[in-house]
Amino acid sequence: MPSTPRRATQVRAQPLIAVRDVAASSQWYQSLLGCEGTHGGDEYEMLVSNGEPVLQLHAWDLEEHPNLVGPDSAPHGHGVLLWFETTDFEASVEAARGLKVEWVEAPHENRNSRRWEFWVRDPDGYVVILSAESRRRA
């Protein structure tokens, strides 16, 4: 039986990652992304930008949630990239330098997407990408 086309609905991503130190990771992401924490604490944090949720942080091994136990059982985020778009790429680069991040890819213009981007590792080893439109966008 053919499927009926669905009416367009709005969906927003709100990724949640498990981290060893929620408070320290919250500060790291707030510095890098220019966002703010709305929950606070040692167990859970929700980070928002302009009132919109962008990332949730949850302590490892706190509850029996699937994939939130056994922090050393697998590489953190293998196959997952935490991708954020910013309107102030230069400020994001400076914030990353101030955090003395581990660079995966230094700031560059991606030839395929014609977007500025850089790739770094967060304190738990997750790969984080910051991206912005290029001034030379065709």
Coordinates of N, CA and C in Angstrom, one line a residue:
M1 N 0.8 -1.2 0.0 CA 0.0 0.0 0.0 C 0.9 1.2 0.0
P2 N 0.7 2.2 -1.0 CA 1.6 3.4 -1.0 C 1.3 4.2 0.2
S3 N 2.4 4.8 0.6 CA 2.3 5.7 1.8 C 1.8 7.1 1.4
T4 N 1.0 7.7 2.3 CA 0.5 9.0 2.1 C 1.6 10.0 2.5
P5 N 1.8 11.0 1.7 CA 2.8 12.0 2.1 C 2.4 12.7 3.4
R6 N 3.4 12.8 4.3 CA 3.1 13.5 5.5 C 3.2 15.0 5.4
R7 N 2.4 15.6 6.2 CA 2.5 17.1 6.2 C 3.8 17.5 6.9
A8 N 4.4 18.5 6.4 CA 5.7 18.9 7.0 C 5.5 19.3 8.4
T9 N 6.4 18.8 9.3 CA 6.4 19.1 10.7 C 7.8 19.7 11.0
Q10 N 7.9 20.4 12.0 CA 9.2 21.0 12.4 C 9.8 20.0 13.4
V11 N 11.1 19.7 13.2 CA 11.8 18.8 14.1 C 13.1 19.5 14.5
R12 N 13.5 19.5 15.7 CA 14.7 20.1 16.2 C 15.6 19.1 16.8
A13 N 16.8 19.0 16.5 CA 17.8 18.1 17.1 C 18.1 18.6 18.5
Q14 N 18.2 17.7 19.5 CA 18.6 18.1 20.8 C 19.5 16.9 21.3
P15 N 20.7 16.8 20.7 CA 21.6 15.7 21.1 C 22.0 15.7 22.5
L16 N 22.1 14.5 23.1 CA 22.6 14.3 24.5 C 23.8 13.4 24.4
I17 N 24.9 13.9 25.1 CA 26.1 13.1 25.2 C 26.4 12.8 26.6
A18 N 27.0 11.7 26.9 CA 27.5 11.3 28.3 C 28.9 11.9 28.4
V19 N 29.1 12.5 29.6 CA 30.4 13.1 29.9 C 30.9 12.7 31.3
R20 N 32.2 12.8 31.5 CA 32.7 12.5 32.8 C 32.5 13.6 33.8
D21 N 32.5 14.8 33.4 CA 32.3 16.0 34.4 C 31.4 17.0 33.7
V22 N 30.1 16.9 34.1 CA 29.1 17.7 33.5 C 29.4 19.2 33.6
A23 N 29.8 19.6 34.8 CA 30.0 21.1 35.0 C 31.2 21.6 34.2
A24 N 32.3 20.8 34.1 CA 33.5 21.2 33.3 C 33.1 21.2 31.8
S25 N 32.4 20.2 31.4 CA 32.0 20.1 30.0 C 31.0 21.2 29.6
S26 N 30.2 21.6 30.5 CA 29.2 22.7 30.3 C 30.0 24.0 30.1
Q27 N 31.0 24.2 30.9 CA 31.8 25.5 30.8 C 32.6 25.4 29.5
W28 N 33.1 24.3 29.1 CA 33.9 24.1 27.8 C 33.0 24.5 26.7
Y29 N 31.8 23.9 26.6 CA 30.9 24.1 25.5 C 30.3 25.6 25.5
Q30 N 30.1 26.1 26.7 CA 29.6 27.5 26.7 C 30.7 28.4 26.2
S31 N 32.0 28.2 26.5 CA 33.1 29.0 26.0 C 33.2 28.8 24.5
L32 N 33.1 27.6 24.0 CA 33.3 27.4 22.5 C 32.2 27.9 21.7
L33 N 30.9 27.6 22.2 CA 29.8 27.9 21.4 C 29.1 29.3 21.7
G34 N 29.5 29.9 22.7 CA 28.9 31.1 23.1 C 27.4 30.9 23.6
C35 N 27.2 29.8 24.1 CA 25.8 29.5 24.6 C 25.8 29.5 26.1
E36 N 24.6 29.2 26.7 CA 24.5 29.2 28.1 C 23.8 28.0 28.7
G37 N 24.2 27.7 29.9 CA 23.5 26.5 30.6 C 22.3 27.0 31.2
T38 N 21.2 26.1 31.2 CA 20.0 26.4 31.8 C 19.6 25.5 33.0
H39 N 20.3 24.5 33.2 CA 20.0 23.5 34.2 C 21.0 23.6 35.3
G40 N 22.3 23.3 34.9 CA 23.4 23.3 35.9 C 23.4 22.1 36.7
G41 N 24.5 21.8 37.4 CA 24.6 20.7 38.3 C 25.6 19.7 37.8
D42 N 25.8 18.7 38.6 CA 26.8 17.6 38.3 C 26.3 16.4 37.5
E43 N 25.0 16.4 37.4 CA 24.4 15.2 36.7 C 23.8 15.5 35.3
Y44 N 23.3 16.7 35.1 CA 22.7 17.0 33.8 C 22.8 18.5 33.5
E45 N 22.9 18.8 32.3 CA 22.9 20.2 31.8 C 22.3 20.3 30.5
M46 N 21.5 21.4 30.2 CA 21.0 21.7 28.9 C 21.6 23.0 28.5
L47 N 22.2 23.0 27.3 CA 22.8 24.2 26.8 C 21.9 24.8 25.7
V48 N 21.8 26.1 25.8 CA 20.9 26.8 24.8 C 21.6 28.0 24.2
S49 N 21.1 28.3 23.0 CA 21.6 29.5 22.2 C 20.4 30.2 21.8
N50 N 20.3 31.5 22.2 CA 19.1 32.3 21.9 C 17.8 31.6 22.3
G51 N 17.8 31.0 23.5 CA 16.7 30.3 24.0 C 16.4 28.9 23.4
E52 N 17.1 28.5 22.4 CA 16.9 27.2 21.8 C 17.9 26.2 22.2
P53 N 17.4 25.0 22.6 CA 18.3 24.0 23.1 C 19.3 23.5 21.9
V54 N 20.6 23.4 22.3 CA 21.5 22.9 21.3 C 22.3 21.7 21.7
L55 N 22.3 21.4 23.0 CA 23.1 20.2 23.4 C 22.7 19.9 24.9
Q56 N 22.6 18.6 25.2 CA 22.4 18.1 26.5 C 23.6 17.3 27.0
L57 N 24.0 17.5 28.2 CA 25.1 16.8 28.8 C 24.6 15.9 30.0
H58 N 25.0 14.7 30.1 CA 24.5 13.8 31.1 C 25.7 13.0 31.7
A59 N 25.8 12.9 33.0 CA 26.9 12.2 33.6 C 26.8 10.7 33.3
W60 N 28.0 10.1 33.1 CA 28.1 8.7 32.9 C 27.7 7.9 34.1
D61 N 27.1 6.7 33.9 CA 26.8 5.7 35.0 C 25.9 6.3 36.1
L62 N 25.2 7.3 35.9 CA 24.3 7.9 36.9 C 23.0 7.1 37.0
E63 N 22.5 6.6 35.9 CA 21.3 5.9 35.8 C 21.4 4.8 34.8
E64 N 20.5 3.9 34.8 CA 20.6 2.7 33.9 C 20.0 3.0 32.5
H65 N 20.3 4.2 32.0 CA 19.9 4.5 30.6 C 20.8 3.8 29.6
P66 N 20.2 3.3 28.6 CA 21.1 2.6 27.5 C 22.1 3.6 27.0
N67 N 23.3 3.2 26.8 CA 24.4 3.9 26.3 C 24.9 5.0 27.2
L68 N 24.4 5.1 28.4 CA 24.9 6.1 29.4 C 25.7 5.4 30.5
V69 N 26.0 4.1 30.3 CA 26.8 3.4 31.3 C 28.1 2.9 30.6
G70 N 29.1 2.6 31.5 CA 30.3 2.0 30.9 C 31.1 3.0 30.1
P71 N 31.6 4.1 30.6 CA 32.2 5.1 29.8 C 33.5 4.6 29.1
D72 N 34.1 3.5 29.5 CA 35.3 3.0 28.9 C 35.0 1.8 28.0
S73 N 33.7 1.5 27.8 CA 33.4 0.3 27.0 C 33.5 0.5 25.5
A74 N 33.6 1.8 25.0 CA 33.7 2.0 23.6 C 34.2 3.5 23.4
P75 N 34.8 3.8 22.3 CA 35.3 5.1 22.0 C 34.1 6.1 22.0
H76 N 34.2 7.2 22.6 CA 33.1 8.2 22.8 C 32.8 8.8 21.4
G77 N 31.6 8.6 21.0 CA 31.1 9.2 19.8 C 31.6 8.7 18.5
H78 N 32.2 7.5 18.5 CA 32.8 6.9 17.3 C 31.7 6.9 16.2
G79 N 31.9 7.6 15.1 CA 30.9 7.7 14.0 C 29.9 8.8 14.2
V80 N 30.1 9.6 15.3 CA 29.2 10.7 15.5 C 30.0 12.0 15.5
L81 N 29.5 13.0 14.8 CA 30.1 14.3 14.8 C 29.1 15.3 15.3
L82 N 29.4 16.1 16.3 CA 28.6 17.1 16.9 C 28.8 18.4 16.0
W83 N 27.9 18.7 15.2 CA 28.1 19.8 14.2 C 27.2 21.0 14.6
F84 N 27.9 22.1 14.7 CA 27.2 23.3 15.0 C 27.5 24.4 14.0
E85 N 26.5 25.2 13.7 CA 26.6 26.4 12.8 C 26.7 27.6 13.6
T86 N 27.6 28.5 13.3 CA 27.7 29.8 14.0 C 27.6 30.9 13.0
T87 N 27.2 32.1 13.6 CA 27.2 33.3 12.7 C 28.4 34.1 12.9
D88 N 29.3 33.7 13.9 CA 30.6 34.5 14.1 C 31.7 33.5 14.2
F89 N 32.2 33.0 13.0 CA 33.2 32.0 12.9 C 34.5 32.5 13.6
E90 N 34.9 33.7 13.3 CA 36.2 34.2 13.9 C 36.1 34.1 15.4
A91 N 35.0 34.5 16.1 CA 34.9 34.4 17.5 C 35.0 33.0 18.0
S92 N 34.4 32.0 17.2 CA 34.5 30.6 17.6 C 35.9 30.1 17.5
V93 N 36.7 30.5 16.5 CA 38.1 30.1 16.3 C 38.9 30.7 17.5
E94 N 38.7 31.9 17.9 CA 39.4 32.5 19.0 C 39.0 31.8 20.3
A95 N 37.7 31.4 20.5 CA 37.3 30.7 21.7 C 38.0 29.3 21.7
A96 N 38.1 28.6 20.6 CA 38.8 27.3 20.5 C 40.3 27.5 20.9
R97 N 40.9 28.5 20.3 CA 42.3 28.7 20.7 C 42.5 29.0 22.2
G98 N 41.6 29.8 22.7 CA 41.6 30.1 24.2 C 41.4 28.8 25.0
L99 N 40.7 27.8 24.5 CA 40.5 26.6 25.3 C 41.6 25.6 25.0
K100 N 42.6 26.0 24.2 CA 43.7 25.1 23.8 C 43.2 23.7 23.4
V101 N 42.3 23.7 22.5 CA 41.6 22.4 22.1 C 42.6 21.5 21.3
E102 N 42.2 20.3 21.2 CA 42.9 19.4 20.3 C 42.3 19.5 19.0
W103 N 43.1 20.0 18.0 CA 42.6 20.3 16.7 C 42.5 18.9 15.9
V104 N 41.4 18.6 15.3 CA 41.3 17.5 14.4 C 41.5 18.1 13.0
E105 N 40.9 19.2 12.6 CA 41.1 19.9 11.4 C 41.1 21.4 11.8
A106 N 42.2 22.1 11.4 CA 42.3 23.5 11.7 C 41.3 24.3 10.9
P107 N 41.0 25.6 11.2 CA 40.1 26.3 10.4 C 40.4 26.4 9.0
H108 N 39.4 26.1 8.1 CA 39.6 26.1 6.7 C 38.3 26.3 6.0
E109 N 38.4 26.5 4.7 CA 37.2 26.6 3.9 C 37.0 25.2 3.2
N110 N 35.9 24.5 3.4 CA 35.6 23.2 2.8 C 35.3 23.5 1.4
R111 N 36.1 22.9 0.5 CA 35.9 23.1 -1.0 C 34.6 22.5 -1.5
N112 N 34.1 21.5 -0.9 CA 32.8 20.9 -1.3 C 31.6 21.7 -0.9
S113 N 31.6 22.1 0.4 CA 30.4 22.8 0.9 C 30.6 24.4 0.7
R114 N 31.8 24.8 0.5 CA 32.1 26.2 0.5 C 31.7 26.9 1.8
R115 N 32.0 26.2 2.9 CA 31.7 26.7 4.2 C 33.0 26.7 5.0
W116 N 33.1 27.7 5.9 CA 34.2 27.7 6.8 C 33.9 26.7 7.9
E117 N 34.9 26.0 8.4 CA 34.7 25.0 9.4 C 36.1 24.7 10.1
F118 N 35.9 24.2 11.3 CA 37.0 23.6 12.0 C 36.5 22.4 12.9
W119 N 37.4 21.5 13.1 CA 37.0 20.2 13.9 C 38.0 20.1 15.1
V120 N 37.4 19.9 16.2 CA 38.2 19.8 17.5 C 37.6 18.6 18.3
R121 N 38.4 18.2 19.3 CA 37.9 17.2 20.3 C 37.5 17.9 21.6
D122 N 36.4 17.5 22.1 CA 36.0 18.0 23.4 C 36.7 17.3 24.5
P123 N 36.6 17.7 25.8 CA 37.4 17.0 26.9 C 37.1 15.5 27.0
D124 N 36.0 15.0 26.5 CA 35.7 13.6 26.6 C 36.1 12.8 25.3
G125 N 36.6 13.5 24.3 CA 37.0 12.9 23.0 C 36.0 12.9 21.9
Y126 N 34.8 13.6 22.1 CA 33.9 13.7 21.0 C 34.4 14.7 20.0
V127 N 34.1 14.5 18.7 CA 34.5 15.4 17.7 C 33.4 16.4 17.5
V128 N 33.8 17.7 17.6 CA 32.9 18.8 17.5 C 33.3 19.7 16.3
I129 N 32.4 20.0 15.4 CA 32.7 20.9 14.3 C 31.9 22.2 14.4
L130 N 32.6 23.3 14.1 CA 31.9 24.6 14.0 C 32.0 25.0 12.6
S131 N 30.9 25.4 12.0 CA 30.8 25.8 10.6 C 30.1 27.1 10.4
A132 N 30.4 27.8 9.3 CA 29.8 29.1 9.0 C 29.8 29.3 7.5
E133 N 28.9 30.1 7.0 CA 28.9 30.4 5.6 C 30.2 31.1 5.2
S134 N 30.7 30.8 4.0 CA 31.9 31.5 3.5 C 31.5 32.8 2.8
R135 N 32.4 33.7 2.9 CA 32.1 35.0 2.2 C 32.1 34.9 0.7
R136 N 32.7 33.8 0.2 CA 32.8 33.5 -1.2 C 31.7 32.6 -1.7
R137 N 30.7 32.4 -1.0 CA 29.6 31.5 -1.3 C 29.1 31.8 -2.7
A138 N 29.0 30.8 -3.5 CA 28.6 31.0 -4.9 C 27.1 30.9 -5.0

